[in-house]
Structures are given as C-alpha cells and as structure tokens.
DNA sequence: ACCTGAACACCGTTCAAGT
DNA sequence: ACCTGAACACCGTTCAAGT
C-alpha cells in the first residue's frame, strides 16, 4: 500500500524541504513589516511557519544569510526595466533608479535597520547595479568614474533609508531640539527652526538633484 | 571617629554616584572600539566598571540613552573651530566639516552601527550643526535651503559611516561578486570589475565633490 | 539613600534524540 | 533522512532585599 513509485520530477530530489525558501523569506519580511526589525527572531519565524528554529538552519546557515535574502526580496518587488531606462538618458535614468530604490525601501521602512549588516549583494541588487553601470558607461563615463557614481548614489539612498523608520518619533525629538535652540545661543539653528522638519521625500529630491548636477558638471569637464 | 563634617562643595550633593557618567561613557566607547558594537552589553560594561547593571540604570534610563552619549562622545574628540572655518568660505568650510565628521567616525569604525538607532542629537552634534548652518546662512543660502544642505551632507556622511566597519570582509565578498560577473552576463559589471574596490576615502571625496559642485550651482542659480 | 544579586522574558545557535 | 525539543550561553530590564 505504501509502494509509491517515485517517478518523474521528484525521483532524485525526494525528501525536499516542505517549507520552500521563498515562503520563509516572505514570512520573515512580513514579520519585519508588521512588527519591526527587532521582532524578527528565529523563534518567532519558526513558530509562524509551524516549524522549528533548528529546521531554519537547514535553509540558512545563520541569521545574516536570512536577512540578506529578506533585503533582496525587498529589491525584487518591482523588476527593473532596463530598456525603458536607457531611453531616458543617463541623468533621468539615474534619477529614476535612485528614486525607485528609495521608494522600495520606503514601502518597507522597517527593513532599513537590516541594511547595516551588509551591503546588499543579492541577485536583485546586482541586477540593479548592472543596469546603472550600463547606463553610465553608455553615457561615456569611464569605468572608474562610473563605479564611483554608482557607489555615491547607492550610499546616498542608503543614508536616507537607514533612518526611515524613526520618522515620527524623530521628528518630535528634533522639533524639541530646535525649539530649545533659542535658549542655547544657537542662533543659526533658531533661524532655521521654522523650516523643520523637512518632508523626507523633498529632502531626498533635493540631495539627489545636487548629486546629479555635480555629475553632469563632472562629465562636461572631462569630456567636453 | 566617623564624625566627618560634610563641608563645602559636597555638602548638598553627598551620596553622589561614585562612577561618574563620563567614565561610564568612555568605558562604553572603549568596549565598542575594542570588541565591536555587539560587545557593548550592559553586563559587560557593569563588570568593567566594577558595578552592576542595575546601577547603570541610575545614569541612563535605557540602553538607547547610553548609546546616544557614546555617539556624542565620539563627535567631541576634536572641538569645532568655528572662526577658522568661516575664514575658509562656505564651500571649503562644508568640505572641512564633512571630512572632519567622516574622519571622526572612521577613527571609531565600530561606532557606526550604533548610528542607526537615532539621528545624533547630543551637544557636540548640535554644536557642529550650528556652525554648519552659520556658514551656510552667512554665505547667502536661505534658511530653508541651508537646512536641506546640512541634512544632505549629514546623510551622505552617515551613509558612508554606516558601513565603515565591514570594510575588509566586505571587500572580499564584493571582489568575489565582481569576479563572478563574467559568468552571469553582467557585462557592465565585468567591465568595471578591474576598478574595484575603490579606496573608501577616495570614494568619499568623490561624492562630496559632487555634492559641493551641485550646491555651488544651485547657489549661483538662485542668487546670481 | 544608594547599591546589587537574582529573577524575568527573551535572544542565536547547536545537538542528541526522536520519527 | 529529515525534523525537533531542550539545552547552552547569552541579552535588556526590573525589583526585592541588602548595607
């Protein structure tokens, strides 16, 4: 009665893990989205999957590897349209990619703290970089400048993303700090207090514009 | 024999904590410098101070507050020379401050991961921002632009600092990724592989130049 | 009035023991 | 061959009990 002929597709790979990696990663991201990066413990994850922590270690050799894949999952929510991007010209293409990356991270604000463990090196992150480098090389930037451009843009986005989470409480704390500036002989800070907080996406656009302006100038300088 | 007259300076404040806050913070920074951010546990810190964890809670209401002060301690290692900076002109002054911030964080690479908990709001961080805003306002930037400039520069430095720690292992991992790019039809990545890794301070200077160039252009556009 | 050991409710990781 | 409960060595935080 139990004589099952292990035929066809599963013959060599019988005994596969019943919880696919994809589901583990998706569930992990869900926990992070819902309850924050700190809430992602292997215990909680295992419980949510009706599994055990030890079982998770069959799929990931440690917590860092799991997190790596969670990050890349975030980057994969919308595929990069390489051809469309190239049609835009390098400047707009860079702006689009940086903004896309920012929006991706913004839609998963709790993922940001995870980024400090490592530079993203998952397949989706690599694909994005590949497109960015293509665009820059096609535009005539030298390889050594192109890689610096990409690194600068990536770090800029990261610097923003990293503190996306605390937005609300931070604003309150910052407002308090600015409010007190009058008492503390911080004249310049006080002069500026009326203009904070700056909405985050406006701040992002401002900085991105600076970078792209600088890039354009650098390009025209080197190859006129 | 135990009749000590509690005279003069300590009369009202007798019973002070025998471990001054300063020493707690300095010891905490030392632990982070020596053994990494993860090694800074309240247990280890208390032990190093011949005290107990519960005693630490008399000085800091939680771990976050301790970390806040450790960060600010880092920023305070060299005082900002406001007058000297103003003599440089806004562009060089901004470059000097950003570089100074970067070098400070670079000399305590393990502190970087702590930064993600909060935007630095300690007295040293506030003093630095005050000087930066002074310089920008004096140069004719409007308050609303000045605050955006400062925010952008600060985020850029932070984006760099955040990943200062993993420098060596990261380079190895990245090199491997670039090495494999040939096999994976990542043409642009492969073309650029010979030029990585970029030394971190060169990458920093590159990005900072872009930002300052962009700033100069924005300034000349708005007030010609 | 200040300090502290011990407890509480958690971690990531490992491994012997089950099926 | 795969899975898992329980253990190990840690956390941050709190509090009753000591001096």
Short mmCIF file of C-alpha atoms in Angstrom, two decimals, chain A:
data_model
loop_
_atom_site.label_atom_id
_atom_site.label_comp_id
_atom_site.label_asym_id
_atom_site.label_seq_id
_atom_site.Cartn_x
_atom_site.Cartn_y
_atom_site.Cartn_z
CA UNK A 1 0.00 0.00 0.00
CA UNK A 2 2.83 2.33 0.63
CA UNK A 3 4.51 1.23 -2.60
CA UNK A 4 4.70 4.59 -4.29
CA UNK A 5 6.78 4.62 -7.43
CA UNK A 6 8.87 7.73 -7.10
CA UNK A 7 8.58 8.65 -10.74
CA UNK A 8 9.32 11.64 -12.89
CA UNK A 9 10.17 15.01 -11.46
CA UNK A 10 10.74 14.22 -7.82
CA UNK A 11 12.62 10.95 -8.17
CA UNK A 12 16.09 12.27 -7.35
CA UNK A 13 15.09 15.05 -5.09
CA UNK A 14 12.53 13.34 -2.87
CA UNK A 15 12.52 14.49 0.70
CA UNK A 16 12.61 18.14 -0.25
CA UNK A 17 12.00 20.66 2.47
CA UNK A 18 8.25 21.13 2.79
CA UNK A 19 8.70 24.82 3.57
CA UNK A 20 10.15 26.46 0.48
CA UNK A 21 12.79 29.12 0.98
CA UNK A 22 10.57 31.62 -0.77
CA UNK A 23 7.89 31.23 1.86
CA UNK A 24 10.40 31.57 4.69
CA UNK A 25 11.75 34.81 3.26
CA UNK A 26 8.30 36.21 2.52
CA UNK A 27 7.14 35.41 6.03
CA UNK A 28 10.26 36.98 7.51
CA UNK A 29 9.63 40.16 5.54
CA UNK A 30 6.03 40.18 6.72
CA UNK A 31 7.17 40.00 10.34
CA UNK A 32 9.59 42.87 9.78
CA UNK A 33 6.94 44.96 8.01
CA UNK A 34 4.37 44.34 10.70
CA UNK A 35 6.37 44.37 13.90
CA UNK A 36 9.78 45.85 13.11
CA UNK A 37 13.27 44.51 12.53
CA UNK A 38 13.75 43.61 16.16
CA UNK A 39 10.71 41.38 16.07
CA UNK A 40 12.32 39.11 13.52
CA UNK A 41 13.68 36.37 15.73
CA UNK A 42 14.20 32.85 14.51
CA UNK A 43 11.87 31.61 17.18
CA UNK A 44 9.01 33.81 16.04
CA UNK A 45 9.68 32.99 12.42
CA UNK A 46 9.73 29.26 13.08
CA UNK A 47 6.53 29.49 15.03
CA UNK A 48 4.79 31.41 12.26
CA UNK A 49 5.82 28.70 9.82
CA UNK A 50 4.76 25.86 12.14
CA UNK A 51 8.35 24.75 12.14
CA UNK A 52 11.32 24.95 14.50
CA UNK A 53 14.41 27.10 14.69
CA UNK A 54 16.68 24.16 14.05
CA UNK A 55 14.86 23.49 10.79
CA UNK A 56 15.51 27.05 9.63
CA UNK A 57 19.21 26.32 9.88
CA UNK A 58 18.83 23.81 7.06
CA UNK A 59 18.00 26.70 4.75
CA UNK A 60 20.21 29.44 6.14
CA UNK A 61 23.50 28.92 7.82
CA UNK A 62 22.81 31.85 10.13
CA UNK A 63 20.62 34.86 10.74
CA UNK A 64 22.74 37.10 8.49
CA UNK A 65 22.07 34.93 5.47
CA UNK A 66 18.35 35.05 6.10
CA UNK A 67 18.48 38.82 6.36
CA UNK A 68 20.45 39.06 3.15
CA UNK A 69 17.62 37.35 1.32
CA UNK A 70 14.95 39.41 3.01
CA UNK A 71 16.69 42.54 1.75
CA UNK A 72 16.96 41.24 -1.75
CA UNK A 73 13.32 40.23 -1.67
CA UNK A 74 12.53 43.88 -0.97
CA UNK A 75 14.51 44.99 -4.01
CA UNK A 76 12.69 42.47 -6.16
CA UNK A 77 9.20 43.82 -5.64
CA UNK A 78 9.35 45.62 -8.97
CA UNK A 79 11.68 44.45 -11.73
CA UNK A 80 13.98 46.97 -13.32
CA UNK A 81 13.02 47.90 -16.87
CA UNK A 82 16.44 48.23 -18.40
CA UNK A 83 15.35 49.21 -21.91
CA UNK A 84 12.93 51.87 -20.78
CA UNK A 85 15.58 53.34 -18.53
CA UNK A 86 18.11 53.67 -21.30
CA UNK A 87 15.63 55.64 -23.34
CA UNK A 88 15.59 58.34 -20.68
CA UNK A 89 19.21 59.46 -20.92
CA UNK A 90 21.72 58.89 -18.16
CA UNK A 91 20.63 61.70 -15.88
CA UNK A 92 16.97 60.83 -15.77
CA UNK A 93 17.79 57.13 -15.67
CA UNK A 94 19.92 57.64 -12.58
CA UNK A 95 17.24 59.71 -11.00
CA UNK A 96 14.65 57.05 -11.76
CA UNK A 97 16.76 54.25 -10.31
CA UNK A 98 17.68 56.11 -7.14
CA UNK A 99 14.07 57.13 -6.64
CA UNK A 100 12.87 53.60 -7.31
CA UNK A 101 15.32 52.24 -4.74
CA UNK A 102 14.23 54.85 -2.26
CA UNK A 103 10.56 54.11 -2.80
CA UNK A 104 11.18 50.41 -2.43
CA UNK A 105 12.86 50.95 0.91
CA UNK A 106 10.26 53.46 1.92
CA UNK A 107 7.50 50.94 1.35
CA UNK A 108 9.32 48.62 3.76
CA UNK A 109 10.62 51.15 6.28
CA UNK A 110 11.40 48.54 8.89
CA UNK A 111 13.83 46.82 6.56
CA UNK A 112 16.24 49.75 6.73
CA UNK A 113 17.90 48.76 10.01
CA UNK A 114 18.74 45.41 8.47
CA UNK A 115 20.83 47.13 5.81
CA UNK A 116 23.60 47.98 8.18
CA UNK A 117 24.67 44.40 8.49
CA UNK A 118 25.89 44.28 4.91
CA UNK A 119 25.94 45.92 1.52
CA UNK A 120 23.14 44.27 -0.46
CA UNK A 121 24.62 41.56 -2.70
CA UNK A 122 21.57 39.51 -3.62
CA UNK A 123 20.62 38.89 -7.25
CA UNK A 124 18.11 41.73 -7.43
CA UNK A 125 20.63 44.21 -6.04
CA UNK A 126 23.22 43.04 -8.53
CA UNK A 127 20.78 43.37 -11.41
CA UNK A 128 20.03 46.94 -10.43
CA UNK A 129 23.70 47.81 -10.29
CA UNK A 130 24.29 46.19 -13.64
CA UNK A 131 21.66 48.40 -15.26
CA UNK A 132 23.02 51.50 -13.57
CA UNK A 133 26.55 50.76 -14.75
CA UNK A 134 25.33 50.09 -18.27
CA UNK A 135 23.61 53.44 -18.38
CA UNK A 136 26.67 55.27 -17.08
CA UNK A 137 29.14 53.52 -19.38
CA UNK A 138 26.87 54.10 -22.38
CA UNK A 139 26.76 57.77 -21.47
CA UNK A 140 30.53 57.94 -21.81
CA UNK A 141 31.61 57.83 -18.19
CA UNK A 142 34.87 55.92 -17.74
CA UNK A 143 34.62 52.64 -15.80
CA UNK A 144 36.43 54.08 -12.81
CA UNK A 145 34.15 57.10 -12.67
CA UNK A 146 31.04 55.02 -13.35
CA UNK A 147 31.69 52.79 -10.37
CA UNK A 148 32.23 55.82 -8.15
CA UNK A 149 28.99 57.36 -9.37
CA UNK A 150 27.08 54.24 -8.58
CA UNK A 151 28.68 53.91 -5.16
CA UNK A 152 27.89 57.52 -4.33
CA UNK A 153 24.27 57.25 -5.37
CA UNK A 154 23.84 53.97 -3.53
CA UNK A 155 25.32 55.37 -0.34
CA UNK A 156 23.16 58.43 -0.56
CA UNK A 157 20.00 56.35 -0.83
CA UNK A 158 21.23 54.14 1.97
CA UNK A 159 22.00 57.08 4.21
CA UNK A 160 18.38 58.09 3.82
CA UNK A 161 16.87 54.67 4.10
CA UNK A 162 18.77 53.85 7.23
CA UNK A 163 16.79 56.30 9.25
CA UNK A 164 13.45 55.96 7.53
CA UNK A 165 11.93 54.03 10.38
CA UNK A 166 12.16 56.53 13.20
CA UNK A 167 10.46 59.21 11.17
CA UNK A 168 7.67 60.11 13.51
CA UNK A 169 9.38 59.91 16.89
CA UNK A 170 12.48 61.50 15.40
CA UNK A 171 10.52 64.45 14.17
CA UNK A 172 9.16 65.00 17.61
CA UNK A 173 12.59 64.79 19.19
CA UNK A 174 14.13 67.06 16.56
CA UNK A 175 11.36 69.60 16.95
CA UNK A 176 12.07 69.72 20.64
CA UNK A 177 15.77 70.20 20.00
CA UNK A 178 15.10 73.01 17.55
CA UNK A 179 12.64 74.54 19.94
CA UNK A 180 15.24 74.76 22.66
CA UNK A 181 17.81 76.30 20.35
CA UNK A 182 16.72 79.81 21.21
CA UNK A 183 17.72 79.37 24.83
CA UNK A 184 21.11 77.93 23.99
CA UNK A 185 22.72 80.68 21.94
CA UNK A 186 22.39 78.55 18.83
CA UNK A 187 21.40 81.47 16.65
CA UNK A 188 21.67 79.82 13.27
CA UNK A 189 19.75 76.78 14.43
CA UNK A 190 17.00 79.03 15.74
CA UNK A 191 16.85 80.93 12.45
CA UNK A 192 16.18 77.70 10.65
CA UNK A 193 13.81 76.16 13.19
CA UNK A 194 10.69 77.41 11.42
CA UNK A 195 11.59 75.31 8.38
CA UNK A 196 11.88 71.94 10.04
CA UNK A 197 11.00 69.19 9.73
CA UNK A 198 11.59 68.96 6.00
CA UNK A 199 9.39 66.29 4.40
CA UNK A 200 11.59 63.32 3.74
CA UNK A 201 10.91 62.89 0.05
CA UNK A 202 11.57 66.55 -0.54
CA UNK A 203 14.86 66.24 1.27
CA UNK A 204 15.64 63.22 -0.86
CA UNK A 205 14.89 65.02 -4.13
CA UNK A 206 16.98 67.98 -3.05
CA UNK A 207 20.05 65.89 -2.34
CA UNK A 208 19.61 63.78 -5.44
CA UNK A 209 19.44 66.91 -7.57
CA UNK A 210 22.68 68.12 -6.05
CA UNK A 211 24.40 64.85 -6.88
CA UNK A 212 23.10 64.76 -10.44
CA UNK A 213 24.05 68.37 -11.05
CA UNK A 214 27.52 67.61 -9.77
CA UNK A 215 27.71 64.57 -12.02
CA UNK A 216 26.65 66.49 -15.10
CA UNK A 217 29.30 69.10 -14.45
CA UNK A 218 31.98 66.50 -13.85
CA UNK A 219 31.05 64.82 -17.12
CA UNK A 220 31.17 68.00 -19.17
CA UNK A 221 34.51 68.82 -17.59
CA UNK A 222 36.14 65.54 -18.50
CA UNK A 223 34.71 65.11 -21.97
CA UNK A 224 33.66 68.40 -23.47
#
